[in-house]
mmCIF file with all atom_site columns, C-alpha atoms and ligand atoms in Angstrom:
data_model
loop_
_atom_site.group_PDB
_atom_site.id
_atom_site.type_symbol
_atom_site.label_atom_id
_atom_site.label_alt_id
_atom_site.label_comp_id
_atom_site.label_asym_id
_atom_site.label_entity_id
_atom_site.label_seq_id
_atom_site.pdbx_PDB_ins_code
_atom_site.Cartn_x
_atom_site.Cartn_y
_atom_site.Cartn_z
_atom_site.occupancy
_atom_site.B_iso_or_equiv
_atom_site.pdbx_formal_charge
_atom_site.auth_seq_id
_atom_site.auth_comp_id
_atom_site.auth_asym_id
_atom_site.auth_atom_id
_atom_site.pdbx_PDB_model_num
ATOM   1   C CA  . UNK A 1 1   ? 95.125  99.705  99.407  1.00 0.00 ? 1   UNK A CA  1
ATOM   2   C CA  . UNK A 1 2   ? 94.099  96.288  97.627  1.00 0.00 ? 2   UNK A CA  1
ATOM   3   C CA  . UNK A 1 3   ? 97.491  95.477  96.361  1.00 0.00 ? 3   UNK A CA  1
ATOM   4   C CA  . UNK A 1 4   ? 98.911  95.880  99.765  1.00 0.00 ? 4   UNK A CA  1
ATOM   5   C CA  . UNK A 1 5   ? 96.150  93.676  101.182 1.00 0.00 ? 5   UNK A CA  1
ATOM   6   C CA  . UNK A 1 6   ? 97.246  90.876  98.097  1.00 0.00 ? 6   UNK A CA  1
ATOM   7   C CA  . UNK A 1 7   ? 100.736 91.144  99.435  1.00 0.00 ? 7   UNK A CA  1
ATOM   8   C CA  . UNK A 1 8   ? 100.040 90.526  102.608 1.00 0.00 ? 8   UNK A CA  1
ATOM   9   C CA  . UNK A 1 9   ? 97.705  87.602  102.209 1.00 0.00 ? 9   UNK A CA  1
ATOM   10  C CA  . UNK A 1 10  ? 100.256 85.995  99.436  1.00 0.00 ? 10  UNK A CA  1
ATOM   11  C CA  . UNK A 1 11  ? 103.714 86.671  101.218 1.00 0.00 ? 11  UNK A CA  1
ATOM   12  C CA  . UNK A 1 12  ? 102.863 87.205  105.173 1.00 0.00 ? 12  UNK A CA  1
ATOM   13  C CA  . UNK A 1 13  ? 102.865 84.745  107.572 1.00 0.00 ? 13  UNK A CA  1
ATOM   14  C CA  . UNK A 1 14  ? 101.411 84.861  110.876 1.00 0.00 ? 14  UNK A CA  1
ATOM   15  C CA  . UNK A 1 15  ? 103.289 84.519  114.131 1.00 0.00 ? 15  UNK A CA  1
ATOM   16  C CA  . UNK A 1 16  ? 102.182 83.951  117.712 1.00 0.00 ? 16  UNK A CA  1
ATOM   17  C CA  . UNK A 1 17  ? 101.935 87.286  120.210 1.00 0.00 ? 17  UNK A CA  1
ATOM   18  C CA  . UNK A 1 18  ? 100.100 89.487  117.179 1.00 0.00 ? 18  UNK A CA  1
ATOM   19  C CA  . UNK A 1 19  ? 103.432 89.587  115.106 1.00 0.00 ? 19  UNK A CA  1
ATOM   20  C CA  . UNK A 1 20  ? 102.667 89.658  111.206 1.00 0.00 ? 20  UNK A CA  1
ATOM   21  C CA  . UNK A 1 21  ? 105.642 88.624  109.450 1.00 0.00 ? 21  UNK A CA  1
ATOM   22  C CA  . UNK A 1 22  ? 106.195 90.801  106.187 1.00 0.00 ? 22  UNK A CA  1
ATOM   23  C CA  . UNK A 1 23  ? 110.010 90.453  105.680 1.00 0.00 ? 23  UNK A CA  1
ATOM   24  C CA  . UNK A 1 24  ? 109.536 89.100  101.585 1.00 0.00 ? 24  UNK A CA  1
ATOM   25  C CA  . UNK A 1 25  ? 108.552 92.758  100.283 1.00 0.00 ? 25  UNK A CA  1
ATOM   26  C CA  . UNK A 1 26  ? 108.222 95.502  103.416 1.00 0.00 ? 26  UNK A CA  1
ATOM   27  C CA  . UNK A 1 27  ? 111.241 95.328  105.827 1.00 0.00 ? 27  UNK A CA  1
ATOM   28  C CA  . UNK A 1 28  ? 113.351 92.815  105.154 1.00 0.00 ? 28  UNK A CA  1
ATOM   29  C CA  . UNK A 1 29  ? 113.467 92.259  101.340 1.00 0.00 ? 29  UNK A CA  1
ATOM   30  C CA  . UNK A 1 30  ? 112.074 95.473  99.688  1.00 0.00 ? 30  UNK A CA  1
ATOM   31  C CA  . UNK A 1 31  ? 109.748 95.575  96.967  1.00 0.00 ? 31  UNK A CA  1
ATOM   32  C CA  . UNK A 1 32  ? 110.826 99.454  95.663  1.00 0.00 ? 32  UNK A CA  1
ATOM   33  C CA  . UNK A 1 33  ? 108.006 99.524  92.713  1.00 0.00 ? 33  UNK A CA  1
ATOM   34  C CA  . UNK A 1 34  ? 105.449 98.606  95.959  1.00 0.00 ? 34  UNK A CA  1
ATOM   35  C CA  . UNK A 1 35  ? 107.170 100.953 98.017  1.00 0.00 ? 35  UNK A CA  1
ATOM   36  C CA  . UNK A 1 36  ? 106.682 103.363 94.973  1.00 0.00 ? 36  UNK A CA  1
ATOM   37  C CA  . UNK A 1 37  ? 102.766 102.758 94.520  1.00 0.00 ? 37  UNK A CA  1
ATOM   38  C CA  . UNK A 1 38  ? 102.341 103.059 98.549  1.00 0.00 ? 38  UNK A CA  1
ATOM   39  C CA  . UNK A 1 39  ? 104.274 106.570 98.070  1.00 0.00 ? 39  UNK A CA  1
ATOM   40  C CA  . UNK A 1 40  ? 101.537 107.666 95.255  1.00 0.00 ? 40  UNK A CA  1
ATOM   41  C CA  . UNK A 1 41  ? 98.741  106.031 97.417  1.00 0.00 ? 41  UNK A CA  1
ATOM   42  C CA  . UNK A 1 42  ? 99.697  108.351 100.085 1.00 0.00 ? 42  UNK A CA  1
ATOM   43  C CA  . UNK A 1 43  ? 100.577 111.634 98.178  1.00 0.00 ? 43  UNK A CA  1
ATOM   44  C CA  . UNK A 1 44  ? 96.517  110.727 97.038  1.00 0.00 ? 44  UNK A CA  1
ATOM   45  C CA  . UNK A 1 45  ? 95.216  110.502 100.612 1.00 0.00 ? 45  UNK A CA  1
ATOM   46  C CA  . UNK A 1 46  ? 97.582  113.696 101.977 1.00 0.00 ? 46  UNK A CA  1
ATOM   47  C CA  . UNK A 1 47  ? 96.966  115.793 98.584  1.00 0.00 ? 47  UNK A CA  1
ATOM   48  C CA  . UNK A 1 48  ? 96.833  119.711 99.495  1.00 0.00 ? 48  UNK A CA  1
ATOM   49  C CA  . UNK A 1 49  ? 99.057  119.539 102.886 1.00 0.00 ? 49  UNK A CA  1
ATOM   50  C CA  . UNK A 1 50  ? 102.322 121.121 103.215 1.00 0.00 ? 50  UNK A CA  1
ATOM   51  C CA  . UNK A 1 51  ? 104.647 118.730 103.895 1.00 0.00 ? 51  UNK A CA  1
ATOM   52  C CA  . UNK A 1 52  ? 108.417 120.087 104.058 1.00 0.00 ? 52  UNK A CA  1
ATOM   53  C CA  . UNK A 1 53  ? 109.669 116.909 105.591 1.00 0.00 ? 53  UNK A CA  1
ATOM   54  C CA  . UNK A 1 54  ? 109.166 113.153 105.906 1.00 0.00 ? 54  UNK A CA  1
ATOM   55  C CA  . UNK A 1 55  ? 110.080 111.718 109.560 1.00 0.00 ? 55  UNK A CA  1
ATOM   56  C CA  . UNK A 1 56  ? 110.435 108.267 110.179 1.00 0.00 ? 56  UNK A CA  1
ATOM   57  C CA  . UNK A 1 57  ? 112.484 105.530 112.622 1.00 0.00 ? 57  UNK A CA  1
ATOM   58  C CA  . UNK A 1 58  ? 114.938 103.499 111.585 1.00 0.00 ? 58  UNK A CA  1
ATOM   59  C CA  . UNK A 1 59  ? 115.111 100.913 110.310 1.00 0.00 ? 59  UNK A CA  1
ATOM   60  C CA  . UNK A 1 60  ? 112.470 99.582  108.783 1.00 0.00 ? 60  UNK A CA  1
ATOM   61  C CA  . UNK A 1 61  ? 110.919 103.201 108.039 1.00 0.00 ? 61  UNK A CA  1
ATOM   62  C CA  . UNK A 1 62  ? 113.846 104.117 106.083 1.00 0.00 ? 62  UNK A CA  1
ATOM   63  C CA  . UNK A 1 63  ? 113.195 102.663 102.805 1.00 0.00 ? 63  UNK A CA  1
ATOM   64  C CA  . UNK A 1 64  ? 109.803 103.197 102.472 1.00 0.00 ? 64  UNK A CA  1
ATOM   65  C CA  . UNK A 1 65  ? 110.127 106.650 103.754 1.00 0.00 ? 65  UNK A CA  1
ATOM   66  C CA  . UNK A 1 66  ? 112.712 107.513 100.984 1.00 0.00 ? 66  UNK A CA  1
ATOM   67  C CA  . UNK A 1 67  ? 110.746 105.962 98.272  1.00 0.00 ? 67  UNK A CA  1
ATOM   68  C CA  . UNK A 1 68  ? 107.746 108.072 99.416  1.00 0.00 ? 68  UNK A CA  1
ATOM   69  C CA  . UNK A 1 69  ? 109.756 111.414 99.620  1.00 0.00 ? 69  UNK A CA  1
ATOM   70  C CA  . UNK A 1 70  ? 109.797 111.155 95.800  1.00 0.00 ? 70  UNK A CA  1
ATOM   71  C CA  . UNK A 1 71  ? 105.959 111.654 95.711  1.00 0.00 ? 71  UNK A CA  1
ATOM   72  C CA  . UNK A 1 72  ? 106.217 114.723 98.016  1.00 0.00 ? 72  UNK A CA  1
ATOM   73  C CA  . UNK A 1 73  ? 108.488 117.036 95.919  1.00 0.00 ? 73  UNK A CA  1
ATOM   74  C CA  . UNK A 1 74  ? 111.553 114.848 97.291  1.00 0.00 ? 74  UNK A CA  1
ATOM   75  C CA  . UNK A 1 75  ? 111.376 116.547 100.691 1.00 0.00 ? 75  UNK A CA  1
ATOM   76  C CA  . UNK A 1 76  ? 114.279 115.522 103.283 1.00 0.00 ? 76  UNK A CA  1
ATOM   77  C CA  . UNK A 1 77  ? 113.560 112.289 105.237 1.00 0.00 ? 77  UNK A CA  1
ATOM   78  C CA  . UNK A 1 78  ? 115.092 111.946 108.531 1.00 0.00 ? 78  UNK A CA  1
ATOM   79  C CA  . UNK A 1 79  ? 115.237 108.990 110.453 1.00 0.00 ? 79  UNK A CA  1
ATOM   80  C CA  . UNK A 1 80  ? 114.945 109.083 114.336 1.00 0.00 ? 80  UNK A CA  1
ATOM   81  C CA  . UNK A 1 81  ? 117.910 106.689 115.921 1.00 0.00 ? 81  UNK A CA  1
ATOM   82  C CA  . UNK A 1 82  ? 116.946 104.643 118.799 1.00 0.00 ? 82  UNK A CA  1
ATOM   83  C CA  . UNK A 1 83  ? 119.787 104.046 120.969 1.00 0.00 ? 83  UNK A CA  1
ATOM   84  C CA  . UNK A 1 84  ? 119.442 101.586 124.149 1.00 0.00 ? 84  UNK A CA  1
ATOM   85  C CA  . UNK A 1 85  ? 121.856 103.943 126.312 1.00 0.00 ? 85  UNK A CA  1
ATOM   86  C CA  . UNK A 1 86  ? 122.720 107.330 125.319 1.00 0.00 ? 86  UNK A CA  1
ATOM   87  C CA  . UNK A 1 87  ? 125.388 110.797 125.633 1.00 0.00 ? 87  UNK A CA  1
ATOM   88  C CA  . UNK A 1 88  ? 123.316 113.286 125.088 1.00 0.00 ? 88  UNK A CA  1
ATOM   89  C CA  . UNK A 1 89  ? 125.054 116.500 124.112 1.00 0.00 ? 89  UNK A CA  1
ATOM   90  C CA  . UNK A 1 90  ? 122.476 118.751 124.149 1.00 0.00 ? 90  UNK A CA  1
ATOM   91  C CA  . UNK A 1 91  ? 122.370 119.070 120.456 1.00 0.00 ? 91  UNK A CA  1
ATOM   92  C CA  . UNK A 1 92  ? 119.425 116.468 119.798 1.00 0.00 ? 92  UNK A CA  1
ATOM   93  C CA  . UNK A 1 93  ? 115.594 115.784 120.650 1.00 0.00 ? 93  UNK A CA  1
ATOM   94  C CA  . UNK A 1 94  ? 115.388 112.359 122.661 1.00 0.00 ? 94  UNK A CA  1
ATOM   95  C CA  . UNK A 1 95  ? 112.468 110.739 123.932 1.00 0.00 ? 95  UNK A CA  1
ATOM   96  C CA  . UNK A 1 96  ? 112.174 107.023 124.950 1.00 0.00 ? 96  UNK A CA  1
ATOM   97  C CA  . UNK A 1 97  ? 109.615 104.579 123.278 1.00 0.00 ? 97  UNK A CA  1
ATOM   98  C CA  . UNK A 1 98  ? 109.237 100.371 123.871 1.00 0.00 ? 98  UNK A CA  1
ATOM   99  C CA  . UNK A 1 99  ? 109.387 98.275  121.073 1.00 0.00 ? 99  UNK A CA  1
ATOM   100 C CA  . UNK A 1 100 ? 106.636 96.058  120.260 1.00 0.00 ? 100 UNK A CA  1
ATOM   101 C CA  . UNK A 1 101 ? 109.003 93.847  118.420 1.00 0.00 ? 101 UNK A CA  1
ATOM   102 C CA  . UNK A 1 102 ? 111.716 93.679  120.572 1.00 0.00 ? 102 UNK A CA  1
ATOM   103 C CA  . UNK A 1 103 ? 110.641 94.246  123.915 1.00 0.00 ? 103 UNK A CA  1
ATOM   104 C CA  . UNK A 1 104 ? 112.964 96.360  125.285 1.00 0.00 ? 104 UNK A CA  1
ATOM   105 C CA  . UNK A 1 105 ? 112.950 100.226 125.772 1.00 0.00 ? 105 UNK A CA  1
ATOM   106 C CA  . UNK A 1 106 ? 114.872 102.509 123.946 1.00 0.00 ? 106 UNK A CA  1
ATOM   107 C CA  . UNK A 1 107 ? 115.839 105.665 123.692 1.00 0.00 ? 107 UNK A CA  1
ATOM   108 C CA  . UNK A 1 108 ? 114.989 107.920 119.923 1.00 0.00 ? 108 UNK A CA  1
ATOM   109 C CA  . UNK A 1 109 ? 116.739 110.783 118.818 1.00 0.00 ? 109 UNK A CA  1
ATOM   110 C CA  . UNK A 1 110 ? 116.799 113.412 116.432 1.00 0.00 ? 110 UNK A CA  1
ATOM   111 C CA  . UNK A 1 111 ? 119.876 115.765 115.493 1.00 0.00 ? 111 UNK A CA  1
ATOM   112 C CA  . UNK A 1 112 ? 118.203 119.691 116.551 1.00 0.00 ? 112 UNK A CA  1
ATOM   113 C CA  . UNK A 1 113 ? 119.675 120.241 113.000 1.00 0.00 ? 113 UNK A CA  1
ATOM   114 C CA  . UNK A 1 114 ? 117.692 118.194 111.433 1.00 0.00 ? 114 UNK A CA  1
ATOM   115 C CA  . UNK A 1 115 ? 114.022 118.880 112.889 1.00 0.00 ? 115 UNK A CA  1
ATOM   116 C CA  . UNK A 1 116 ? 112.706 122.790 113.260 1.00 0.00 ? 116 UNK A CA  1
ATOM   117 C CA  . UNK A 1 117 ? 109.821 124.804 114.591 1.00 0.00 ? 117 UNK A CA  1
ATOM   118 C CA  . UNK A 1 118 ? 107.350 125.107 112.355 1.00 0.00 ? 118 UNK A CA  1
ATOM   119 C CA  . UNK A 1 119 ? 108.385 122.792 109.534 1.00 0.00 ? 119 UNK A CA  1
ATOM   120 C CA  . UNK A 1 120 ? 105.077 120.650 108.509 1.00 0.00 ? 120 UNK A CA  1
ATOM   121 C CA  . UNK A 1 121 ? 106.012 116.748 108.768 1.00 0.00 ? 121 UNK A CA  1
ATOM   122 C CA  . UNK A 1 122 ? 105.002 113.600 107.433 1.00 0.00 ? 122 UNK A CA  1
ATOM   123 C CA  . UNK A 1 123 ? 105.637 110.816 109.425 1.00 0.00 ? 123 UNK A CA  1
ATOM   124 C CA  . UNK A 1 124 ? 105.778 107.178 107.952 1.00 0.00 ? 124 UNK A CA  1
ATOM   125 C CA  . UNK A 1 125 ? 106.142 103.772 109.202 1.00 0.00 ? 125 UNK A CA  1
ATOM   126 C CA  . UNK A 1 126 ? 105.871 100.149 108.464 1.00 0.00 ? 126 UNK A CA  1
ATOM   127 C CA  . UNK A 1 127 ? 103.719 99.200  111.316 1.00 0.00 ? 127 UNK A CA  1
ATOM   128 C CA  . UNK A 1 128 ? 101.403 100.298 114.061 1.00 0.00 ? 128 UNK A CA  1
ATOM   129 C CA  . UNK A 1 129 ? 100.271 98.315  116.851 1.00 0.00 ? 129 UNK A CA  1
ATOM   130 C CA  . UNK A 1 130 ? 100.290 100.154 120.016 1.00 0.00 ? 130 UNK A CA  1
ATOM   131 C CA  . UNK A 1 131 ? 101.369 103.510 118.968 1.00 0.00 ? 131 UNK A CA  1
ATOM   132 C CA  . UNK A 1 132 ? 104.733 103.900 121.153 1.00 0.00 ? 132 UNK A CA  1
ATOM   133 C CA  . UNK A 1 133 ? 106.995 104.177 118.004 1.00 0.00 ? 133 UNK A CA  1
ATOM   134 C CA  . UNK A 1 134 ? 104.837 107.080 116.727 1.00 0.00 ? 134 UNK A CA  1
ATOM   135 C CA  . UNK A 1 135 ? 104.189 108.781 120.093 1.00 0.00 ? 135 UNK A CA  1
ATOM   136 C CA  . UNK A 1 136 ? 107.869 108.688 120.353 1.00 0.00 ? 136 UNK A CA  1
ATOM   137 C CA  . UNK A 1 137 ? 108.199 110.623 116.841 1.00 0.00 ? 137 UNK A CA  1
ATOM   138 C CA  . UNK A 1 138 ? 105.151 113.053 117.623 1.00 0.00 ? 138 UNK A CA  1
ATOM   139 C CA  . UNK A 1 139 ? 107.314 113.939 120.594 1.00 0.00 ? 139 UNK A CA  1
ATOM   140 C CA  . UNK A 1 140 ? 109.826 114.620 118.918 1.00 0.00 ? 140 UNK A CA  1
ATOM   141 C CA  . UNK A 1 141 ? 108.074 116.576 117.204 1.00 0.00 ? 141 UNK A CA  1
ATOM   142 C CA  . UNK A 1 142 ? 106.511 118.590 119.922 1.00 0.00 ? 142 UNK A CA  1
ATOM   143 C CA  . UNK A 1 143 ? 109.678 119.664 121.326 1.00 0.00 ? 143 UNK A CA  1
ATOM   144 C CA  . UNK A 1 144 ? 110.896 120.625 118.258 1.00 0.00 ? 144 UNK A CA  1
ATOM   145 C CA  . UNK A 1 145 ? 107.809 122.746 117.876 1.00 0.00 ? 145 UNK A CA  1
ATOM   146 C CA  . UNK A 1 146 ? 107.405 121.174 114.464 1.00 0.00 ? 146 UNK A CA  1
ATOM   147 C CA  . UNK A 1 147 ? 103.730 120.516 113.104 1.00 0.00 ? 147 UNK A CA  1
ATOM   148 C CA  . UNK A 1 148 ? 103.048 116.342 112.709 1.00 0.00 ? 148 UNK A CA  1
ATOM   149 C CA  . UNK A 1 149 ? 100.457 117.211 108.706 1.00 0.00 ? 149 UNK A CA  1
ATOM   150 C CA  . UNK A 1 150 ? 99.886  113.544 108.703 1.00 0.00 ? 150 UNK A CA  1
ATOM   151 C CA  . UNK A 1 151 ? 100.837 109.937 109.527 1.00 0.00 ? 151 UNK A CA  1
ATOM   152 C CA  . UNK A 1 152 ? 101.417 107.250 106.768 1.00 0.00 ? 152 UNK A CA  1
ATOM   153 C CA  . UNK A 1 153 ? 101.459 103.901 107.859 1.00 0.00 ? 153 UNK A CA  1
ATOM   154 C CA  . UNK A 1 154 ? 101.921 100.630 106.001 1.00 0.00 ? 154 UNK A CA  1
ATOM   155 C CA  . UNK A 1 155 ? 99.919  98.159  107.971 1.00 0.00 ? 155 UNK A CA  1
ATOM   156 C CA  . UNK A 1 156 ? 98.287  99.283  110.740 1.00 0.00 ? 156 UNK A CA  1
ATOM   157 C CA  . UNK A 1 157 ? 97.229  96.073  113.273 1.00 0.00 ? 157 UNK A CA  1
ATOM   158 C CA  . UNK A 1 158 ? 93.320  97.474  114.146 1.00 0.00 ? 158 UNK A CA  1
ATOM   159 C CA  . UNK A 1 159 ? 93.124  95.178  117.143 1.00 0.00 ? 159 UNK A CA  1
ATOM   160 C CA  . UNK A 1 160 ? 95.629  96.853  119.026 1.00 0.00 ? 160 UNK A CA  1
ATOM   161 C CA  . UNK A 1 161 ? 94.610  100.193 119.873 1.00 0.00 ? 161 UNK A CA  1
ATOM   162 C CA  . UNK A 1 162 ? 97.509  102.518 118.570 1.00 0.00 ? 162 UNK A CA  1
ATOM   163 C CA  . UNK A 1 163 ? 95.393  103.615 115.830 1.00 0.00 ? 163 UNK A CA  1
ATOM   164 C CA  . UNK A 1 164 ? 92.205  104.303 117.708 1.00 0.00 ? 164 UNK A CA  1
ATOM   165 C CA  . UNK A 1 165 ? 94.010  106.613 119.997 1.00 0.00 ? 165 UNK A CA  1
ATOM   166 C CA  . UNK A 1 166 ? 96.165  108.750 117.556 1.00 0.00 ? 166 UNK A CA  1
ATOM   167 C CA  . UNK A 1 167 ? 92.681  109.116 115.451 1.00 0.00 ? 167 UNK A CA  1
ATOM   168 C CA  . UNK A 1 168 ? 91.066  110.030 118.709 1.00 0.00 ? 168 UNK A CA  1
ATOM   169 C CA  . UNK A 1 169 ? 93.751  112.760 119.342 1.00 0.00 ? 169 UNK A CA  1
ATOM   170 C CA  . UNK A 1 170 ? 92.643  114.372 115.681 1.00 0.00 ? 170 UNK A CA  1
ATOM   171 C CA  . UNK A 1 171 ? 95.690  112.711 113.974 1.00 0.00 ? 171 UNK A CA  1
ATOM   172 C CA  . UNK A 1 172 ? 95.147  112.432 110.082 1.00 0.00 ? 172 UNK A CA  1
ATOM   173 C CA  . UNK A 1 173 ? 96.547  108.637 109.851 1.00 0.00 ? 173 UNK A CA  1
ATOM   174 C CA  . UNK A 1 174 ? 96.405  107.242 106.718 1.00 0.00 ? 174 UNK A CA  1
ATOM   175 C CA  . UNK A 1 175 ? 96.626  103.287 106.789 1.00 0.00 ? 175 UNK A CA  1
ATOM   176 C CA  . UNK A 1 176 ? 97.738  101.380 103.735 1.00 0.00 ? 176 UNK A CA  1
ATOM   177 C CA  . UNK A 1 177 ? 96.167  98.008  105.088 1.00 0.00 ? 177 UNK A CA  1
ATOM   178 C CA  . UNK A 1 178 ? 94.657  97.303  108.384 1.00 0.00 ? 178 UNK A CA  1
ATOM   179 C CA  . UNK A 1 179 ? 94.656  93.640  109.906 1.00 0.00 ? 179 UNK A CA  1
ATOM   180 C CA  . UNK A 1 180 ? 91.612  93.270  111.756 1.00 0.00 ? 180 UNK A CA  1
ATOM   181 C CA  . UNK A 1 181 ? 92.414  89.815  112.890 1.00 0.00 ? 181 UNK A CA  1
ATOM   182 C CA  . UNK A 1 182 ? 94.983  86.982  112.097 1.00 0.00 ? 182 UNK A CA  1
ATOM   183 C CA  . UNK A 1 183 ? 95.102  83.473  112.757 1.00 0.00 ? 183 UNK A CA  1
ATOM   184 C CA  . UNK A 1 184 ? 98.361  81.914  113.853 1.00 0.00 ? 184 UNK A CA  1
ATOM   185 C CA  . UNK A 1 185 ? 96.939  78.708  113.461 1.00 0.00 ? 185 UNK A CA  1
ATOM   186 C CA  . UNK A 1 186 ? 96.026  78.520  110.321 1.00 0.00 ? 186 UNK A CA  1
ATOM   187 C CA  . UNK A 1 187 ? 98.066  81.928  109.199 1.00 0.00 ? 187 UNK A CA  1
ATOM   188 C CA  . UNK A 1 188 ? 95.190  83.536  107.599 1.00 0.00 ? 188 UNK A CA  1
ATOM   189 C CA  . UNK A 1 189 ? 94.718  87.321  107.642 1.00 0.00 ? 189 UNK A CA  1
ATOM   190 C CA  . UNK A 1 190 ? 91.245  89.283  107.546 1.00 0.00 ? 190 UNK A CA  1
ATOM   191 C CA  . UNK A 1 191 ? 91.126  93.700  107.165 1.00 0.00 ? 191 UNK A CA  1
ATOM   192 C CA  . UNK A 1 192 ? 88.823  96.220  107.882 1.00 0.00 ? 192 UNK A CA  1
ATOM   193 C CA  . UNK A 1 193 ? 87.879  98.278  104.991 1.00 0.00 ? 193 UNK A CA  1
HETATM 194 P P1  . LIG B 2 .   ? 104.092 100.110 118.132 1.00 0.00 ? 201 LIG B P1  1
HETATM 195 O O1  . LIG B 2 .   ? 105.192 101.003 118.603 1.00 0.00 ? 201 LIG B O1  1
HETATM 196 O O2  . LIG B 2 .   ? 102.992 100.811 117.394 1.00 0.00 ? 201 LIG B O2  1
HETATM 197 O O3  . LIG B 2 .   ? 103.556 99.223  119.233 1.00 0.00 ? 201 LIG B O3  1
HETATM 198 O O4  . LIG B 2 .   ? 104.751 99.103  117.101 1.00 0.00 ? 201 LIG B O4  1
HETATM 199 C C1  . LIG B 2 .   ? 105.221 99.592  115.882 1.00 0.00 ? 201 LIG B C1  1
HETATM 200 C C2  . LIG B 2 .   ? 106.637 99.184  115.646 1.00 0.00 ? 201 LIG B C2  1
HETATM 201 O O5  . LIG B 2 .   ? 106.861 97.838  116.030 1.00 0.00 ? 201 LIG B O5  1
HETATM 202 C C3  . LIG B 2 .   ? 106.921 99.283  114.174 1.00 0.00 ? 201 LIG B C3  1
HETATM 203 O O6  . LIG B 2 .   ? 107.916 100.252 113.989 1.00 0.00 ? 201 LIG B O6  1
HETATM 204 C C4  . LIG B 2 .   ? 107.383 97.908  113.749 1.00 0.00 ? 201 LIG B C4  1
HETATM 205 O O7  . LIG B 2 .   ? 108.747 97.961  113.460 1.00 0.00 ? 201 LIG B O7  1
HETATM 206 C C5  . LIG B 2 .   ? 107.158 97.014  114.937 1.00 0.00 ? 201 LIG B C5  1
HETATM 207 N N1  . LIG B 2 .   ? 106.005 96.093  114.790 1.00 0.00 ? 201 LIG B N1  1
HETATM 208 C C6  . LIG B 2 .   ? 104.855 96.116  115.511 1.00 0.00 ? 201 LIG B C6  1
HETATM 209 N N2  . LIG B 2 .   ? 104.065 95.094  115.194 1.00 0.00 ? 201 LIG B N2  1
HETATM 210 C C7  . LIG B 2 .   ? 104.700 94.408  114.240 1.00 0.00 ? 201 LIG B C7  1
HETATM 211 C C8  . LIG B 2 .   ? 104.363 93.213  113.495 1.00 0.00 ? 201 LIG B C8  1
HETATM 212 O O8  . LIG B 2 .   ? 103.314 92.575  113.655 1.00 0.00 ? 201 LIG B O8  1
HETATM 213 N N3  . LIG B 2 .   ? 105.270 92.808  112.574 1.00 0.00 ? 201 LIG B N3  1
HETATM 214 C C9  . LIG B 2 .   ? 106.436 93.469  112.354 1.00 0.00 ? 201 LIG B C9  1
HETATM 215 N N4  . LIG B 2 .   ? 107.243 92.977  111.408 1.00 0.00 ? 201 LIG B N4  1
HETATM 216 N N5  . LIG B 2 .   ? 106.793 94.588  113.052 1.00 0.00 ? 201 LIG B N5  1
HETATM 217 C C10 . LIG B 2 .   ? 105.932 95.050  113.975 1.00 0.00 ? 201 LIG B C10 1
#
């Protein structure tokens, strides 16, 4: 998506360890008519699933995930919560993911409520990098017994190999923008197209 790719180049910065900083318009500050375009981007590249329900992580996901419900017939969007200890009561899906970000473990759930065999789901996200956030959802997934249609992600980052792997397991990932290398030096950003 060009205008993504714009954004990205005028507002992100570059930080050292692979970290592209996009907190003026995607997770930070939100640009809702962007957020609104991405959403109609995506309904384009998914057109013809059944999706019943957008899935995402909080918090970053949340926004974006909400503004792109309203492209899918306003399905429900849940957000997985990622807890760094946890009391389970039996009444949620949990799996554990590391965060690329943060660099610390923690734990995702999902109220059973919430998630249900055979319900078709969307996931979105704001980044990719090594996958774990989105393994962690797919798993959720799985023991729900729920059916992962299609993953939207904003940027994907093409040099680490999240991407390559979910693509290789037959995932239909749709990437907004994907980084193909960045500079911290000089801050620029180049993408694969
Ligand atoms: P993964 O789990 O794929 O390694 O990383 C994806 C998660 O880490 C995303 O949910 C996102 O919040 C965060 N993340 C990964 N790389 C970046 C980055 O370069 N910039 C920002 N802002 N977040 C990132």
């Amino acid at each position: 998506m060009k205008e993504l790719e714009e954004y990205i180049a005028q507002y992100g910065t570059v930080k050292e360890g692979n970290v592209l900083k996009v907190d003026a318009f995607l997770n930070h500050q939100c640009d809702v008519e962007l957020f609104d375009r991405m959403g109609a981007e995506w309904a384009r590249l998914f057109a013809g699933k059944q999706i019943d329900k957008i899935l995402t992580i909080e918090a970053s996901g949340i926004g974006i995930a909400c503004v792109v419900s309203r492209h899918f017939g306003n399905v429900p969007v849940v957000f997985a919560k990622k807890y760094q200890s946890i009391n389970l009561d039996g009444e949620q899906y949990c799996t554990s993911i590391h965060s690329f970000t943060k660099q610390k473990d923690f734990h995702v759930i999902v109220a059973k409520k919430f998630l249900h065999e055979g319900e078709h789901v969307l996931l979105i996200d704001d980044f990719l990098a090594n996958g774990c956030a989105l393994n962690g959802l797919i798993e959720l997934c799985e023991e729900a017994g729920a059916i992962v249609e299609g993953i939207g992600i904003a940027i994907e980052k093409g040099f680490q190999d999240g991407g390559k792997k979910l693509r290789e397991r037959g995932y239909d990932l749709q990437s907004l923008a994907i980084v193909e290398s960045m500079d911290p030096a000089v801050g620029t950003v180049s993408f694969r197209h």
